[in-house]
Short mmCIF file of C-alpha atoms in Angstrom, two decimals:
data_model
loop_
_atom_site.label_atom_id
_atom_site.label_comp_id
_atom_site.label_asym_id
_atom_site.label_seq_id
_atom_site.Cartn_x
_atom_site.Cartn_y
_atom_site.Cartn_z
CA UNK A 1 -45.39 65.02 -38.28
CA UNK A 2 -44.87 61.31 -38.92
CA UNK A 3 -43.07 59.40 -36.17
CA UNK A 4 -39.75 57.94 -37.36
CA UNK A 5 -39.78 54.29 -37.99
CA UNK A 6 -37.73 52.06 -35.79
CA UNK A 7 -35.13 49.98 -37.62
CA UNK A 8 -36.41 46.51 -38.34
CA UNK A 9 -33.42 45.07 -36.44
CA UNK A 10 -34.48 46.89 -33.27
CA UNK A 11 -38.00 45.58 -33.63
CA UNK A 12 -36.73 41.99 -34.08
CA UNK A 13 -34.40 42.28 -31.07
CA UNK A 14 -37.07 43.70 -28.84
CA UNK A 15 -39.45 40.97 -29.88
CA UNK A 16 -36.92 38.22 -29.24
CA UNK A 17 -36.08 39.73 -25.83
CA UNK A 18 -39.70 39.80 -24.86
CA UNK A 19 -40.18 36.18 -25.99
CA UNK A 20 -37.09 35.12 -24.06
CA UNK A 21 -38.37 36.82 -20.86
CA UNK A 22 -41.78 35.20 -21.30
CA UNK A 23 -40.09 31.84 -21.90
CA UNK A 24 -37.88 32.16 -18.85
CA UNK A 25 -40.98 33.02 -16.77
CA UNK A 26 -42.88 30.05 -18.10
CA UNK A 27 -39.96 27.68 -17.45
CA UNK A 28 -39.51 28.92 -13.89
CA UNK A 29 -43.24 28.77 -13.20
CA UNK A 30 -43.32 25.12 -14.53
CA UNK A 31 -40.41 24.19 -12.31
CA UNK A 32 -41.75 25.83 -9.14
CA UNK A 33 -45.26 24.59 -9.81
CA UNK A 34 -44.04 21.02 -10.37
CA UNK A 35 -41.85 21.09 -7.31
CA UNK A 36 -44.64 22.01 -4.97
CA UNK A 37 -47.21 19.82 -6.72
CA UNK A 38 -49.41 22.51 -8.24
CA UNK A 39 -48.58 21.38 -11.76
CA UNK A 40 -48.33 17.76 -12.86
CA UNK A 41 -44.96 16.56 -14.07
CA UNK A 42 -45.17 14.73 -17.30
CA UNK A 43 -43.23 11.51 -17.51
CA UNK A 44 -43.79 7.85 -18.57
CA UNK A 45 -45.95 5.80 -16.29
CA UNK A 46 -43.83 3.84 -13.90
CA UNK A 47 -44.41 0.15 -14.23
CA UNK A 48 -44.97 -1.84 -11.01
CA UNK A 49 -42.21 -4.23 -10.16
CA UNK A 50 -42.66 -6.92 -7.48
CA UNK A 51 -39.47 -7.69 -5.57
CA UNK A 52 -38.19 -11.12 -6.43
CA UNK A 53 -36.66 -13.44 -3.92
CA UNK A 54 -32.97 -12.70 -3.31
CA UNK A 55 -31.21 -14.58 -6.12
CA UNK A 56 -28.85 -17.34 -5.17
CA UNK A 57 -25.88 -16.07 -7.25
CA UNK A 58 -25.33 -13.38 -9.89
CA UNK A 59 -27.93 -12.09 -12.34
CA UNK A 60 -27.68 -9.94 -15.43
CA UNK A 61 -28.80 -6.29 -15.25
CA UNK A 62 -28.98 -3.55 -17.89
CA UNK A 63 -27.40 -0.14 -17.71
CA UNK A 64 -26.52 2.64 -20.12
CA UNK A 65 -22.89 2.80 -21.29
CA UNK A 66 -21.49 6.21 -22.28
CA UNK A 67 -18.82 4.49 -24.37
CA UNK A 68 -21.33 2.40 -26.29
CA UNK A 69 -23.58 5.37 -26.84
CA UNK A 70 -20.68 7.39 -28.26
CA UNK A 71 -19.54 4.61 -30.66
CA UNK A 72 -22.69 2.80 -31.72
CA UNK A 73 -25.20 5.00 -33.67
CA UNK A 74 -27.74 2.16 -33.59
CA UNK A 75 -27.76 2.18 -29.78
CA UNK A 76 -28.09 5.86 -28.79
CA UNK A 77 -28.78 5.16 -25.14
CA UNK A 78 -25.78 2.76 -24.94
CA UNK A 79 -27.85 -0.03 -23.42
CA UNK A 80 -25.65 -2.89 -22.29
CA UNK A 81 -25.58 -5.46 -19.48
CA UNK A 82 -23.33 -7.19 -16.99
CA UNK A 83 -23.69 -9.43 -13.97
CA UNK A 84 -24.41 -8.23 -10.42
CA UNK A 85 -24.85 -9.86 -7.06
CA UNK A 86 -25.45 -8.81 -3.50
CA UNK A 87 -25.18 -11.79 -1.06
CA UNK A 88 -26.67 -11.47 2.44
CA UNK A 89 -23.49 -12.93 3.89
CA UNK A 90 -21.54 -9.92 2.69
CA UNK A 91 -23.49 -7.73 5.09
CA UNK A 92 -23.07 -9.94 8.25
CA UNK A 93 -20.06 -8.03 9.60
CA UNK A 94 -18.44 -4.70 10.23
CA UNK A 95 -18.86 -2.27 7.32
CA UNK A 96 -15.48 -0.72 8.09
CA UNK A 97 -13.77 -3.70 6.55
CA UNK A 98 -13.39 -3.50 2.78
CA UNK A 99 -15.34 -6.15 0.80
CA UNK A 100 -14.46 -6.55 -2.84
CA UNK A 101 -17.74 -8.23 -3.67
CA UNK A 102 -19.83 -5.34 -2.40
CA UNK A 103 -17.50 -2.81 -4.06
CA UNK A 104 -17.59 -4.53 -7.47
CA UNK A 105 -21.34 -4.77 -7.52
CA UNK A 106 -21.75 -1.13 -6.38
CA UNK A 107 -19.74 -0.08 -9.41
CA UNK A 108 -22.47 -1.64 -11.55
CA UNK A 109 -25.37 -0.29 -9.51
CA UNK A 110 -24.00 3.22 -9.58
CA UNK A 111 -24.12 2.97 -13.45
CA UNK A 112 -27.68 1.63 -13.16
CA UNK A 113 -28.77 4.63 -11.12
CA UNK A 114 -27.17 6.92 -13.74
CA UNK A 115 -29.14 5.09 -16.45
CA UNK A 116 -32.46 5.78 -14.64
CA UNK A 117 -32.50 9.24 -16.17
CA UNK A 118 -33.23 7.73 -19.56
CA UNK A 119 -36.62 6.63 -18.27
CA UNK A 120 -37.66 10.02 -17.01
CA UNK A 121 -36.02 12.15 -19.72
CA UNK A 122 -38.98 11.84 -22.09
CA UNK A 123 -36.83 10.33 -24.79
CA UNK A 124 -34.92 7.19 -25.41
CA UNK A 125 -35.71 3.65 -24.35
CA UNK A 126 -38.00 4.45 -21.44
CA UNK A 127 -36.59 1.59 -19.38
CA UNK A 128 -36.73 1.99 -15.54
CA UNK A 129 -33.28 0.60 -15.04
CA UNK A 130 -33.05 1.11 -11.29
CA UNK A 131 -36.48 -0.51 -10.55
CA UNK A 132 -35.73 -3.34 -12.84
CA UNK A 133 -32.28 -4.21 -11.39
CA UNK A 134 -33.09 -3.67 -7.73
CA UNK A 135 -36.30 -5.58 -7.89
CA UNK A 136 -34.51 -8.52 -9.48
CA UNK A 137 -32.01 -8.33 -6.59
CA UNK A 138 -34.89 -8.75 -4.06
CA UNK A 139 -35.35 -5.09 -3.13
CA UNK A 140 -38.80 -3.51 -2.71
CA UNK A 141 -40.19 -0.01 -2.23
CA UNK A 142 -37.85 1.36 -4.90
CA UNK A 143 -38.04 5.20 -4.96
CA UNK A 144 -36.78 7.26 -7.93
CA UNK A 145 -39.16 10.27 -7.49
CA UNK A 146 -36.21 12.74 -7.49
CA UNK A 147 -35.51 12.01 -11.15
CA UNK A 148 -39.00 13.30 -12.12
CA UNK A 149 -38.14 16.97 -12.33
CA UNK A 150 -34.44 16.56 -12.91
CA UNK A 151 -34.09 14.55 -16.17
CA UNK A 152 -35.85 16.23 -19.12
CA UNK A 153 -34.25 19.06 -21.08
CA UNK A 154 -36.93 21.47 -19.83
CA UNK A 155 -36.10 20.40 -16.23
CA UNK A 156 -32.51 21.32 -16.67
CA UNK A 157 -33.31 24.69 -18.24
CA UNK A 158 -35.66 25.41 -15.39
CA UNK A 159 -32.96 24.59 -12.89
CA UNK A 160 -30.61 27.05 -14.54
CA UNK A 161 -33.25 29.77 -14.56
CA UNK A 162 -34.33 29.23 -10.98
CA UNK A 163 -30.72 28.69 -9.73
CA UNK A 164 -31.68 25.32 -8.22
CA UNK A 165 -28.80 23.24 -9.72
CA UNK A 166 -27.29 22.19 -6.36
CA UNK A 167 -29.33 18.98 -6.48
CA UNK A 168 -29.11 15.38 -7.65
CA UNK A 169 -31.30 12.48 -8.42
CA UNK A 170 -31.12 9.45 -6.22
CA UNK A 171 -32.60 5.95 -5.76
CA UNK A 172 -33.72 4.34 -2.51
CA UNK A 173 -34.72 0.70 -2.01
CA UNK A 174 -34.76 -1.86 0.80
CA UNK A 175 -34.75 -5.57 1.34
CA UNK A 176 -34.62 -7.91 4.42
CA UNK A 177 -31.26 -9.46 5.33
CA UNK A 178 -31.22 -13.00 6.69
CA UNK A 179 -27.84 -12.76 8.35
CA UNK A 180 -28.62 -15.69 10.66
CA UNK A 181 -29.04 -18.05 7.66
CA UNK A 182 -25.94 -16.73 5.86
CA UNK A 183 -23.66 -15.90 8.86
CA UNK A 184 -21.64 -19.18 8.53
CA UNK A 185 -20.84 -18.41 4.93
CA UNK A 186 -19.32 -15.01 5.68
CA UNK A 187 -15.89 -16.18 6.61
CA UNK A 188 -15.46 -18.22 3.48
CA UNK A 189 -16.57 -15.39 1.21
CA UNK A 190 -14.14 -13.01 3.12
CA UNK A 191 -11.19 -15.15 2.19
CA UNK A 192 -12.28 -15.24 -1.49
CA UNK A 193 -13.17 -11.60 -1.69
CA UNK A 194 -10.09 -10.24 0.07
CA UNK A 195 -11.99 -8.93 3.11
CA UNK A 196 -12.83 -9.81 6.64
CA UNK A 197 -16.46 -10.36 7.77
CA UNK A 198 -17.97 -12.01 10.81
CA UNK A 199 -17.70 -10.35 14.21
CA UNK A 200 -20.37 -9.68 16.75
CA UNK A 201 -23.19 -9.17 14.29
CA UNK A 202 -22.73 -12.47 12.47
CA UNK A 203 -25.59 -14.86 13.09
CA UNK A 204 -28.01 -12.13 14.24
CA UNK A 205 -31.66 -11.96 13.37
CA UNK A 206 -33.02 -10.39 10.20
CA UNK A 207 -32.20 -6.77 9.50
CA UNK A 208 -33.09 -4.20 6.82
CA UNK A 209 -30.58 -3.37 4.06
CA UNK A 210 -31.32 0.10 2.58
CA UNK A 211 -29.78 1.00 -0.75
CA UNK A 212 -28.89 4.56 -1.67
CA UNK A 213 -27.63 5.23 -5.23
CA UNK A 214 -26.84 8.77 -6.26
CA UNK A 215 -26.73 9.95 -9.89
CA UNK A 216 -23.60 11.53 -11.30
CA UNK A 217 -23.35 14.93 -13.11
CA UNK A 218 -26.32 15.62 -15.27
CA UNK A 219 -27.37 18.71 -17.25
CA UNK A 220 -27.48 21.90 -15.16
CA UNK A 221 -26.01 20.11 -12.19
CA UNK A 222 -22.60 20.55 -13.82
CA UNK A 223 -22.75 24.17 -12.58
CA UNK A 224 -22.90 22.87 -9.01
CA UNK A 225 -19.62 21.06 -9.41
CA UNK A 226 -17.88 24.45 -9.44
CA UNK A 227 -19.64 25.82 -6.37
CA UNK A 228 -16.59 25.74 -4.13
CA UNK A 229 -16.57 26.82 -0.43
CA UNK A 230 -15.57 30.31 0.55
CA UNK A 231 -11.84 30.95 0.97
CA UNK A 232 -12.60 32.20 4.48
CA UNK A 233 -13.88 28.73 5.46
CA UNK A 234 -10.73 26.53 5.47
CA UNK A 235 -12.50 23.38 6.82
CA UNK A 236 -15.65 23.68 4.75
CA UNK A 237 -17.23 21.02 2.47
CA UNK A 238 -17.74 21.82 -1.24
CA UNK A 239 -20.88 23.96 -1.27
CA UNK A 240 -22.51 22.41 -4.32
CA UNK A 241 -22.01 18.87 -3.08
CA UNK A 242 -22.89 19.63 0.51
CA UNK A 243 -26.13 21.40 -0.33
CA UNK A 244 -27.15 18.39 -2.40
CA UNK A 245 -26.09 15.94 0.27
CA UNK A 246 -28.29 17.70 2.81
CA UNK A 247 -31.34 17.25 0.59
CA UNK A 248 -30.53 13.57 0.09
CA UNK A 249 -30.00 13.00 3.82
CA UNK A 250 -33.41 14.60 4.60
CA UNK A 251 -35.13 12.47 1.86
CA UNK A 252 -33.42 9.34 3.36
CA UNK A 253 -34.80 10.20 6.81
CA UNK A 254 -38.31 10.37 5.30
CA UNK A 255 -37.78 7.13 3.48
CA UNK A 256 -36.56 5.26 6.54
CA UNK A 257 -39.53 6.63 8.48
CA UNK A 258 -41.87 5.52 5.71
CA UNK A 259 -40.66 1.94 5.72
CA UNK A 260 -40.46 1.80 9.58
CA UNK A 261 -36.78 1.12 9.75
CA UNK A 262 -35.26 0.66 13.25
CA UNK A 263 -31.75 2.28 13.30
CA UNK A 264 -30.58 -0.58 15.52
CA UNK A 265 -31.51 -3.11 12.79
CA UNK A 266 -30.75 -1.09 9.73
CA UNK A 267 -27.74 -1.39 7.39
CA UNK A 268 -27.23 1.30 4.70
CA UNK A 269 -25.42 0.76 1.41
CA UNK A 270 -24.44 4.01 -0.32
CA UNK A 271 -22.87 4.36 -3.80
CA UNK A 272 -22.40 6.84 -6.66
CA UNK A 273 -20.10 7.61 -9.51
CA UNK A 274 -18.34 10.93 -10.16
CA UNK A 275 -20.48 13.74 -8.75
CA UNK A 276 -22.71 11.10 -7.28
CA UNK A 277 -19.60 9.64 -5.56
CA UNK A 278 -18.77 12.98 -3.99
CA UNK A 279 -22.29 13.37 -2.62
CA UNK A 280 -22.23 9.77 -1.40
CA UNK A 281 -18.95 10.48 0.35
CA UNK A 282 -20.44 13.40 2.25
CA UNK A 283 -23.65 11.44 3.02
CA UNK A 284 -21.70 8.49 4.50
CA UNK A 285 -19.60 10.92 6.62
CA UNK A 286 -22.85 12.59 7.83
CA UNK A 287 -24.36 9.23 8.83
CA UNK A 288 -21.19 8.22 10.69
CA UNK A 289 -21.19 11.62 12.52
CA UNK A 290 -24.74 11.24 13.79
CA UNK A 291 -24.53 7.46 14.50
CA UNK A 292 -24.06 7.90 18.26
CA UNK A 293 -26.66 10.60 18.66
CA UNK A 294 -30.48 11.00 18.71
CA UNK A 295 -30.48 11.63 14.93
CA UNK A 296 -28.86 8.26 14.15
CA UNK A 297 -30.20 6.38 11.11
CA UNK A 298 -27.86 3.46 11.55
CA UNK A 299 -24.81 2.46 13.59
CA UNK A 300 -21.43 3.60 12.23
CA UNK A 301 -20.33 0.00 11.56
CA UNK A 302 -23.43 -0.70 9.48
CA UNK A 303 -22.90 2.16 6.95
CA UNK A 304 -21.38 0.61 3.82
CA UNK A 305 -20.10 3.26 1.46
CA UNK A 306 -18.38 2.62 -1.84
CA UNK A 307 -17.82 5.58 -4.15
CA UNK A 308 -16.29 5.65 -7.64
CA UNK A 309 -14.43 8.40 -9.49
CA UNK A 310 -15.41 10.87 -6.78
CA UNK A 311 -13.95 14.33 -6.92
CA UNK A 312 -12.65 15.77 -3.65
CA UNK A 313 -15.67 17.19 -1.80
CA UNK A 314 -14.20 18.55 1.44
CA UNK A 315 -11.44 20.55 3.05
CA UNK A 316 -12.25 19.18 6.56
CA UNK A 317 -9.08 18.51 8.57
CA UNK A 318 -10.99 15.54 10.15
CA UNK A 319 -11.58 13.69 6.86
CA UNK A 320 -8.80 11.18 7.62
CA UNK A 321 -10.12 10.35 11.05
CA UNK A 322 -10.39 6.61 11.74
CA UNK A 323 -14.15 7.07 12.22
CA UNK A 324 -14.45 7.45 8.45
CA UNK A 325 -12.12 4.57 7.52
CA UNK A 326 -14.95 2.53 6.26
CA UNK A 327 -15.92 4.98 3.50
CA UNK A 328 -14.07 3.40 0.55
CA UNK A 329 -13.41 5.74 -2.43
CA UNK A 330 -12.36 3.72 -5.44
CA UNK A 331 -10.32 5.83 -7.91
CA UNK A 332 -8.52 5.16 -11.13
CA UNK A 333 -5.14 6.87 -10.94
CA UNK A 334 -5.49 7.73 -14.64
CA UNK A 335 -8.83 9.50 -14.07
CA UNK A 336 -8.66 13.35 -13.81
CA UNK A 337 -11.92 13.83 -11.88
CA UNK A 338 -10.78 12.31 -8.56
CA UNK A 339 -7.79 14.62 -8.71
CA UNK A 340 -10.05 17.66 -8.59
CA UNK A 341 -10.41 20.13 -6.87
CA UNK A 342 -6.61 19.78 -6.44
CA UNK A 343 -5.35 18.27 -3.15
CA UNK A 344 -2.86 21.09 -3.17
CA UNK A 345 -5.78 23.47 -2.59
CA UNK A 346 -6.67 21.51 0.63
CA UNK A 347 -9.28 19.25 -0.79
CA UNK A 348 -9.74 15.51 -0.13
CA UNK A 349 -12.30 12.81 0.58
CA UNK A 350 -13.65 11.34 3.83
CA UNK A 351 -12.36 7.90 4.45
CA UNK A 352 -10.08 5.62 2.64
CA UNK A 353 -8.82 6.05 -0.96
CA UNK A 354 -8.70 2.75 -2.80
CA UNK A 355 -6.62 3.01 -5.97
CA UNK A 356 -7.07 0.76 -8.97
CA UNK A 357 -3.86 -0.51 -10.62
CA UNK A 358 -2.13 2.61 -12.12
CA UNK A 359 0.50 2.96 -14.74
CA UNK A 360 3.29 2.88 -12.16
CA UNK A 361 1.81 -0.09 -10.28
CA UNK A 362 3.60 -3.41 -10.35
CA UNK A 363 0.19 -4.98 -10.88
CA UNK A 364 -0.69 -2.87 -13.88
CA UNK A 365 0.82 -4.96 -16.69
CA UNK A 366 -0.68 -8.23 -15.49
CA UNK A 367 -4.05 -6.72 -14.75
CA UNK A 368 -4.57 -4.59 -17.91
CA UNK A 369 -5.36 -7.45 -20.22
CA UNK A 370 -7.93 -8.89 -17.73
CA UNK A 371 -9.58 -5.48 -17.47
CA UNK A 372 -9.75 -5.15 -21.30
CA UNK A 373 -11.34 -8.59 -21.49
CA UNK A 374 -14.02 -7.60 -18.97
CA UNK A 375 -14.55 -4.29 -20.77
CA UNK A 376 -15.16 -5.99 -24.06
CA UNK A 377 -17.45 -8.64 -22.50
CA UNK A 378 -19.64 -5.90 -20.99
CA UNK A 379 -19.70 -3.42 -23.85
CA UNK A 380 -18.79 -5.34 -26.92
CA UNK A 381 -16.07 -2.78 -27.54
CA UNK A 382 -12.30 -2.83 -27.38
CA UNK A 383 -11.00 -0.64 -24.59
CA UNK A 384 -8.96 2.30 -25.98
CA UNK A 385 -6.41 2.31 -23.13
CA UNK A 386 -2.97 3.35 -24.36
CA UNK A 387 -0.39 2.67 -21.66
CA UNK A 388 2.04 5.21 -23.22
CA UNK A 389 -0.49 8.06 -22.60
CA UNK A 390 -1.33 7.12 -19.04
CA UNK A 391 1.69 8.57 -17.28
CA UNK A 392 0.59 12.18 -17.92
CA UNK A 393 -2.95 11.43 -16.58
CA UNK A 394 -1.60 9.77 -13.46
CA UNK A 395 0.57 12.76 -12.57
CA UNK A 396 -1.98 15.45 -13.58
CA UNK A 397 -2.65 16.69 -10.01
CA UNK A 398 1.11 17.02 -9.19
CA UNK A 399 1.76 18.88 -12.46
CA UNK A 400 -1.32 21.15 -12.09
CA UNK A 401 -0.44 21.96 -8.49
CA UNK A 402 2.87 23.47 -9.65
CA UNK A 403 1.16 25.78 -12.15
CA UNK A 404 -1.98 26.48 -10.00
CA UNK A 405 -0.89 26.41 -6.35
CA UNK A 406 -4.07 27.96 -5.03
CA UNK A 407 -7.67 28.15 -6.12
CA UNK A 408 -7.26 31.88 -6.45
CA UNK A 409 -4.88 31.15 -9.36
CA UNK A 410 -7.98 30.61 -11.48
CA UNK A 411 -9.19 34.14 -10.85
CA UNK A 412 -6.80 35.77 -13.30
CA UNK A 413 -6.34 35.34 -17.04
CA UNK A 414 -2.95 33.75 -16.71
CA UNK A 415 -4.38 31.16 -14.34
CA UNK A 416 -7.16 30.32 -16.73
CA UNK A 417 -4.61 30.06 -19.58
CA UNK A 418 -2.52 27.73 -17.48
CA UNK A 419 -5.46 25.48 -16.60
CA UNK A 420 -6.39 25.18 -20.32
CA UNK A 421 -2.77 24.45 -21.17
CA UNK A 422 -2.68 21.66 -18.58
CA UNK A 423 -5.84 20.05 -19.98
CA UNK A 424 -4.59 20.27 -23.59
CA UNK A 425 -1.40 18.38 -22.58
CA UNK A 426 -3.38 15.29 -21.71
CA UNK A 427 -5.16 12.83 -24.03
CA UNK A 428 -8.75 13.90 -23.48
CA UNK A 429 -10.17 10.83 -25.18
CA UNK A 430 -8.28 8.62 -22.84
CA UNK A 431 -9.30 10.87 -19.93
CA UNK A 432 -12.94 10.18 -20.91
CA UNK A 433 -12.37 6.48 -21.04
CA UNK A 434 -10.54 6.45 -17.68
CA UNK A 435 -13.50 8.20 -16.02
CA UNK A 436 -16.38 6.20 -17.50
CA UNK A 437 -18.29 3.76 -15.32
CA UNK A 438 -17.54 0.99 -17.84
CA UNK A 439 -13.80 1.27 -17.04
CA UNK A 440 -14.38 1.16 -13.35
CA UNK A 441 -16.73 -1.81 -13.65
CA UNK A 442 -14.23 -3.72 -15.78
CA UNK A 443 -11.33 -3.01 -13.41
CA UNK A 444 -13.34 -4.14 -10.36
CA UNK A 445 -14.48 -7.31 -12.15
CA UNK A 446 -10.98 -8.14 -13.35
CA UNK A 447 -8.94 -7.75 -10.16
CA UNK A 448 -9.30 -8.60 -6.49
CA UNK A 449 -8.43 -6.67 -3.35
CA UNK A 450 -4.78 -7.72 -3.53
CA UNK A 451 -4.30 -5.54 -6.66
CA UNK A 452 -5.61 -2.40 -5.01
CA UNK A 453 -3.77 0.23 -2.91
CA UNK A 454 -5.42 1.46 0.32
CA UNK A 455 -4.55 4.92 1.71
CA UNK A 456 -6.25 6.66 4.62
CA UNK A 457 -5.24 10.29 4.13
CA UNK A 458 -5.34 13.09 6.68
#
């Protein structure tokens, strides 16, 4: 008796399922093999950059603008440029005092570190943005190895399959600081930059400045942004961000050991935008916590941390402690990302919140035109800011807290509906513009510290 034929649809479905399983196995094997060094990771050959002498003044550096990429079909990577500077004198004093020059240039360097992914992704312009910029600023031993298995499309698919998305790519570099030569200039720069330098470290011998730049959300790492702590752990850090920070901290330890850094003579500059800012926030707090113990990598007053657009990464009740006051988190009040997870749910950032001029600020009207000029100079585009639509963005967290009072509110259909409704009531295009690194860079270049609002929250 002849066996009944299987419907062709069943055969096709079975074949596709088998191919999918094989594909998933191959992807995971590739990722694991590459991670442990059994398989070579394919990427463009990294050119060698010799560190230049520290430039006497600002230089131009390239980065990738999301706004340019979205609006210029002829420039898919969004390649653009702006000026950057890191003067030795700026690092001659206590890191717990805000310095607008350091902050402004960290806004640019965080965008440069995001752009490094274009080099490793296997497509695009293949420009090593971080190596290029940091070498021109006098840094050496630039390390971007973490981008290698975390930038191409296959890398991101592998991370999803293997569940290893609580990661980030990061850049390390170092240069010698001649604080003795520049110590006398510190006070003058402090007055111009709206900060205070000097102090017991001014005029000291050469030290090492270590740069840490952490990439923002990329590919499968978006999943990690929603990896919140357990409800049973009221003081816990965000799990996705904390898991990533622990890897970065361990890698930083190895890097400092590799370059022979002495914790007593080391200053660490940490920055990142968006997800990278949240991880940078936790890393800076970690370095401050260990500063007085045997695991110290640097003194607490030599950890310079400037984050941008960082979401709230912790529920720690200690986050407003004065020990973290020198972690400066620059946020745009019209940016939704720093308002999430909602403060009403107990979330916040370690250190000091530094607000750019918001819609309700007395400085907003006089500063907006200057910001738009800087934005156009950097990107060649007109900024799409619409003051009439900003009020809703500025008050998003307060409005959302009324509709979603707890994180558990999102666990039911009505909560999800409410969350979608809240998002639909804002101008999403303007929300994108408010969050982009270009907007933060332009604001920082257009204003000084007197236009900012500083809040150390408990």
